[in-house]
């Protein structure tokens, strides 16, 4: 090692420029121009040519960068042949850095650098030198240009453009597969020495990866690197200058390498047998469960396609691949029946959809498993023997006739009895009924095809043990036609005959309609009920007939209207017929047969006044009469006074008024003298203070005998009025306001209370019963008010 170090130091010493060497280069040298040696040479013009010599000459200057000495760094020396050493010449320096970075001794021509120089900032400087006479300031030498070149030293380490690189390489790649290339740069001079010569090496990441020393290309170093074992790698690359020799500077970078996935793993089911269960009532399309094969790969390399390849349920079940979860969803393909089959076995295969041929040697990229599906029993609703029923029945059947029977059974192993019923929302008229035990449908009301030709029923079947489980089936009842309707005129005919008609003239064509609908179509026959001397009917045999006259001349003054009975018959069984009467008016016609007038009364009416005008006048008169009657009724209703004016209406007077009245001469008020003389009471005398109601007839009460006490009379009247609904609901002298002679309560009227001197005590009113509670509250409350005031 010592010998190597000595050789290395010797080599470095040889590369570096030395001051003594530089100084020798800068010494004055002979000029290359031809010099005069005393000999002459003749030119073309015959003149002697003398060889001139150059005044000064120097080579290119060199200066080391990053000088660390305390004195100015010596660069070189300028010297002119004209310099005699007596100080008569002055050296001047100009150009890059002259006077600041580079200074020159005016007398000696020595050039020095004033500070450290970095080659990476500027590799060379161009300056100009001139020698002038100090006294005359004239140049003694022409101005010359020279270059100071900065010699490089290894003061910059290699650097990478990125601190961290990211790269990827497929797993299972062969050895030497290129991953990524990293490149470092060195600011030193690549043309001088080995300062910028970079060598790459790997500090971390072995033995998985390697790097080419000259190019920086990172390659795989191990075969069959498996992503499933390890996916991420971190590699540290070093770049070192000086060709990687000792003493060189270095830089590092980190490369994160990811192994990308390839399809090198087949799918595998975690279980060889999978058990699933499903109720037999599950509809078609129901998902039973899922199966999933695991695959260590990712992305499209892990995509799997599922299929049923064998088993006894291939026609009963389907499997669908769920792309997002990579699962196989098993669904029901056909309806299940626990009573028919309880267990199915399927063989399911999972296979990769993207297979890499390079890895066929690893085995088939598929796997299989056995799926066993158990069907669970469910209490199923009844099942009808048909999906729908159609019954046809004639409309003339008797009530209670069975039109058809529906059949249903319990599909469960433990069969349960079935109960049938009709959905009454489909038979609102309750025309049909059903036997709950055997499902026979019978009529409960007459049928009429002309009203409804179809009846759409819904029959409900339910288990007796479990009434909640029901099944419905549609039942269509078609009503067949029976010839039970007679034909009739198709429309109402307004027929007339002209007074000047001739025999055999057509006055009307008639047709008929029939509500029945025979299979062979309708066929009608027309005839007269009796021989008519005026008219006849002629059947056209196309369901129409013509009415013809049998004589000439008709007079509306003699007979204005003829009634012609026409018999219409059908040809179905049993034959139905009806008689329609044509009303034929006799009218006056012009020569063309156009009707002008038909009524004989029209001849007697004044000109310009038609029947329609008379009808309009009559309607106006009736409307005016109705308005007058309504106005009178409303006016009479307003005069009626209500029985009760208000709940707060408490009165002591005998009569209720809505006007002021006539004072003592008002004979319509209640006669107070009647109470003084009970014998003067008139029987059947109604109240005059209100209008009597007609809803209840007032009861007749016999007048009290002369020797009857007035108190007994009033009590009797009070009892009668209490039970009389027509009595007014408030107190009145007509019922019990009179207290009789020698009453201990004296007068209760408020008319006399104002003349009474002193305070009165009415507490005894509370002892007279519930009928006097109101008076007790009124007068008792008044006393308490007085006391409190």
mmCIF file of N, CA and C in Angstrom, residues 190-231:
data_model
loop_
_atom_site.group_PDB
_atom_site.id
_atom_site.type_symbol
_atom_site.label_atom_id
_atom_site.label_comp_id
_atom_site.label_asym_id
_atom_site.label_seq_id
_atom_site.Cartn_x
_atom_site.Cartn_y
_atom_site.Cartn_z
ATOM 1 N N UNK A 190 -13.909 17.875 -17.098
ATOM 2 C CA UNK A 190 -13.773 16.498 -17.583
ATOM 3 C C UNK A 190 -12.577 16.323 -18.533
ATOM 4 N N UNK A 191 -12.031 17.432 -19.051
ATOM 5 C CA UNK A 191 -10.921 17.312 -20.007
ATOM 6 C C UNK A 191 -9.559 17.346 -19.329
ATOM 7 N N UNK A 192 -9.569 17.520 -18.038
ATOM 8 C CA UNK A 192 -8.294 17.640 -17.328
ATOM 9 C C UNK A 192 -8.276 16.650 -16.167
ATOM 10 N N UNK A 193 -7.466 15.671 -16.276
ATOM 11 C CA UNK A 193 -7.328 14.684 -15.217
ATOM 12 C C UNK A 193 -8.585 13.819 -15.078
ATOM 13 N N UNK A 194 -8.747 13.228 -13.912
ATOM 14 C CA UNK A 194 -9.873 12.326 -13.600
ATOM 15 C C UNK A 194 -10.849 12.943 -12.609
ATOM 16 N N UNK A 195 -10.810 14.260 -12.483
ATOM 17 C CA UNK A 195 -11.679 14.883 -11.488
ATOM 18 C C UNK A 195 -13.165 14.686 -11.811
ATOM 19 N N UNK A 196 -13.518 14.551 -13.077
ATOM 20 C CA UNK A 196 -14.921 14.395 -13.464
ATOM 21 C C UNK A 196 -15.222 13.000 -13.982
ATOM 22 N N UNK A 197 -14.301 12.088 -13.824
ATOM 23 C CA UNK A 197 -14.552 10.711 -14.264
ATOM 24 C C UNK A 197 -15.278 9.972 -13.144
ATOM 25 N N UNK A 198 -16.572 9.566 -13.421
ATOM 26 C CA UNK A 198 -17.450 9.009 -12.380
ATOM 27 C C UNK A 198 -17.586 7.506 -12.564
ATOM 28 N N UNK A 199 -17.513 6.831 -11.452
ATOM 29 C CA UNK A 199 -17.723 5.376 -11.393
ATOM 30 C C UNK A 199 -18.880 5.110 -10.411
ATOM 31 N N UNK A 200 -19.878 4.244 -10.834
ATOM 32 C CA UNK A 200 -21.053 3.935 -10.014
ATOM 33 C C UNK A 200 -20.857 2.615 -9.297
ATOM 34 N N UNK A 201 -21.379 2.575 -8.100
ATOM 35 C CA UNK A 201 -21.336 1.330 -7.304
ATOM 36 C C UNK A 201 -22.603 1.263 -6.457
ATOM 37 N N UNK A 202 -22.931 0.082 -5.987
ATOM 38 C CA UNK A 202 -24.140 -0.133 -5.192
ATOM 39 C C UNK A 202 -23.746 -0.322 -3.736
ATOM 40 N N UNK A 203 -24.329 0.517 -2.880
ATOM 41 C CA UNK A 203 -24.036 0.425 -1.453
ATOM 42 C C UNK A 203 -25.074 -0.408 -0.709
ATOM 43 N N UNK A 204 -26.323 -0.392 -1.205
ATOM 44 C CA UNK A 204 -27.410 -1.127 -0.555
ATOM 45 C C UNK A 204 -28.334 -1.682 -1.636
ATOM 46 N N UNK A 205 -28.770 -2.905 -1.456
ATOM 47 C CA UNK A 205 -29.645 -3.541 -2.418
ATOM 48 C C UNK A 205 -29.113 -4.837 -2.970
ATOM 49 N N UNK A 206 -27.959 -5.222 -2.539
ATOM 50 C CA UNK A 206 -27.418 -6.517 -2.930
ATOM 51 C C UNK A 206 -28.014 -7.613 -2.029
ATOM 52 N N UNK A 207 -28.157 -8.795 -2.507
ATOM 53 C CA UNK A 207 -27.725 -9.319 -3.824
ATOM 54 C C UNK A 207 -28.839 -9.267 -4.862
ATOM 55 N N UNK A 208 -29.862 -8.428 -4.629
ATOM 56 C CA UNK A 208 -31.023 -8.448 -5.529
ATOM 57 C C UNK A 208 -30.770 -7.663 -6.805
ATOM 58 N N UNK A 209 -29.964 -6.577 -6.682
ATOM 59 C CA UNK A 209 -29.739 -5.722 -7.837
ATOM 60 C C UNK A 209 -28.255 -5.397 -7.943
ATOM 61 N N UNK A 210 -27.841 -4.996 -9.152
ATOM 62 C CA UNK A 210 -26.467 -4.569 -9.415
ATOM 63 C C UNK A 210 -26.525 -3.327 -10.282
ATOM 64 N N UNK A 211 -25.368 -2.629 -10.426
ATOM 65 C CA UNK A 211 -25.303 -1.418 -11.216
ATOM 66 C C UNK A 211 -24.052 -1.476 -12.084
ATOM 67 N N UNK A 212 -24.164 -1.029 -13.310
ATOM 68 C CA UNK A 212 -23.023 -0.969 -14.208
ATOM 69 C C UNK A 212 -22.150 0.224 -13.818
ATOM 70 N N UNK A 213 -20.847 0.025 -13.578
ATOM 71 C CA UNK A 213 -19.997 1.115 -13.069
ATOM 72 C C UNK A 213 -19.920 2.318 -14.012
ATOM 73 N N UNK A 214 -19.867 2.097 -15.295
ATOM 74 C CA UNK A 214 -19.663 3.200 -16.218
ATOM 75 C C UNK A 214 -20.976 3.914 -16.582
ATOM 76 N N UNK A 215 -22.088 3.148 -16.728
ATOM 77 C CA UNK A 215 -23.334 3.736 -17.234
ATOM 78 C C UNK A 215 -24.354 4.055 -16.142
ATOM 79 N N UNK A 216 -24.277 3.438 -14.989
ATOM 80 C CA UNK A 216 -25.257 3.653 -13.927
ATOM 81 C C UNK A 216 -26.576 2.923 -14.144
ATOM 82 N N UNK A 217 -26.592 1.920 -15.029
ATOM 83 C CA UNK A 217 -27.809 1.154 -15.272
ATOM 84 C C UNK A 217 -27.944 0.099 -14.169
ATOM 85 N N UNK A 218 -29.130 0.116 -13.508
ATOM 86 C CA UNK A 218 -29.398 -0.849 -12.445
ATOM 87 C C UNK A 218 -30.099 -2.045 -13.071
ATOM 88 N N UNK A 219 -29.630 -3.255 -12.727
ATOM 89 C CA UNK A 219 -30.182 -4.483 -13.275
ATOM 90 C C UNK A 219 -30.494 -5.456 -12.141
ATOM 91 N N UNK A 220 -31.384 -6.405 -12.473
ATOM 92 C CA UNK A 220 -31.690 -7.457 -11.494
ATOM 93 C C UNK A 220 -30.496 -8.387 -11.381
ATOM 94 N N UNK A 221 -30.305 -8.885 -10.157
ATOM 95 C CA UNK A 221 -29.149 -9.753 -9.907
ATOM 96 C C UNK A 221 -29.554 -11.132 -9.430
ATOM 97 N N UNK A 222 -30.824 -11.325 -9.070
ATOM 98 C CA UNK A 222 -31.291 -12.637 -8.616
ATOM 99 C C UNK A 222 -32.422 -13.104 -9.522
ATOM 100 N N UNK A 223 -32.498 -14.401 -9.807
ATOM 101 C CA UNK A 223 -33.606 -14.904 -10.627
ATOM 102 C C UNK A 223 -34.849 -15.148 -9.775
ATOM 103 N N UNK A 224 -36.031 -15.096 -10.452
ATOM 104 C CA UNK A 224 -37.308 -15.495 -9.844
ATOM 105 C C UNK A 224 -37.619 -14.724 -8.558
ATOM 106 N N UNK A 225 -37.417 -13.434 -8.596
ATOM 107 C CA UNK A 225 -37.839 -12.633 -7.447
ATOM 108 C C UNK A 225 -39.367 -12.558 -7.435
ATOM 109 N N UNK A 226 -39.988 -12.981 -6.353
ATOM 110 C CA UNK A 226 -41.442 -13.159 -6.260
ATOM 111 C C UNK A 226 -42.063 -11.966 -5.529
ATOM 112 N N UNK A 227 -42.996 -11.300 -6.190
ATOM 113 C CA UNK A 227 -43.674 -10.160 -5.569
ATOM 114 C C UNK A 227 -44.459 -10.573 -4.340
ATOM 115 N N UNK A 228 -45.022 -11.785 -4.370
ATOM 116 C CA UNK A 228 -45.821 -12.243 -3.239
ATOM 117 C C UNK A 228 -44.964 -12.441 -1.988
ATOM 118 N N UNK A 229 -43.664 -12.632 -2.162
ATOM 119 C CA UNK A 229 -42.767 -12.739 -1.006
ATOM 120 C C UNK A 229 -42.272 -11.371 -0.548
ATOM 121 N N UNK A 230 -41.876 -10.550 -1.510
ATOM 122 C CA UNK A 230 -41.415 -9.206 -1.183
ATOM 123 C C UNK A 230 -41.674 -8.318 -2.385
ATOM 124 N N UNK A 231 -42.245 -7.167 -2.123
ATOM 125 C CA UNK A 231 -42.668 -6.292 -3.215
ATOM 126 C C UNK A 231 -41.806 -5.051 -3.335
#
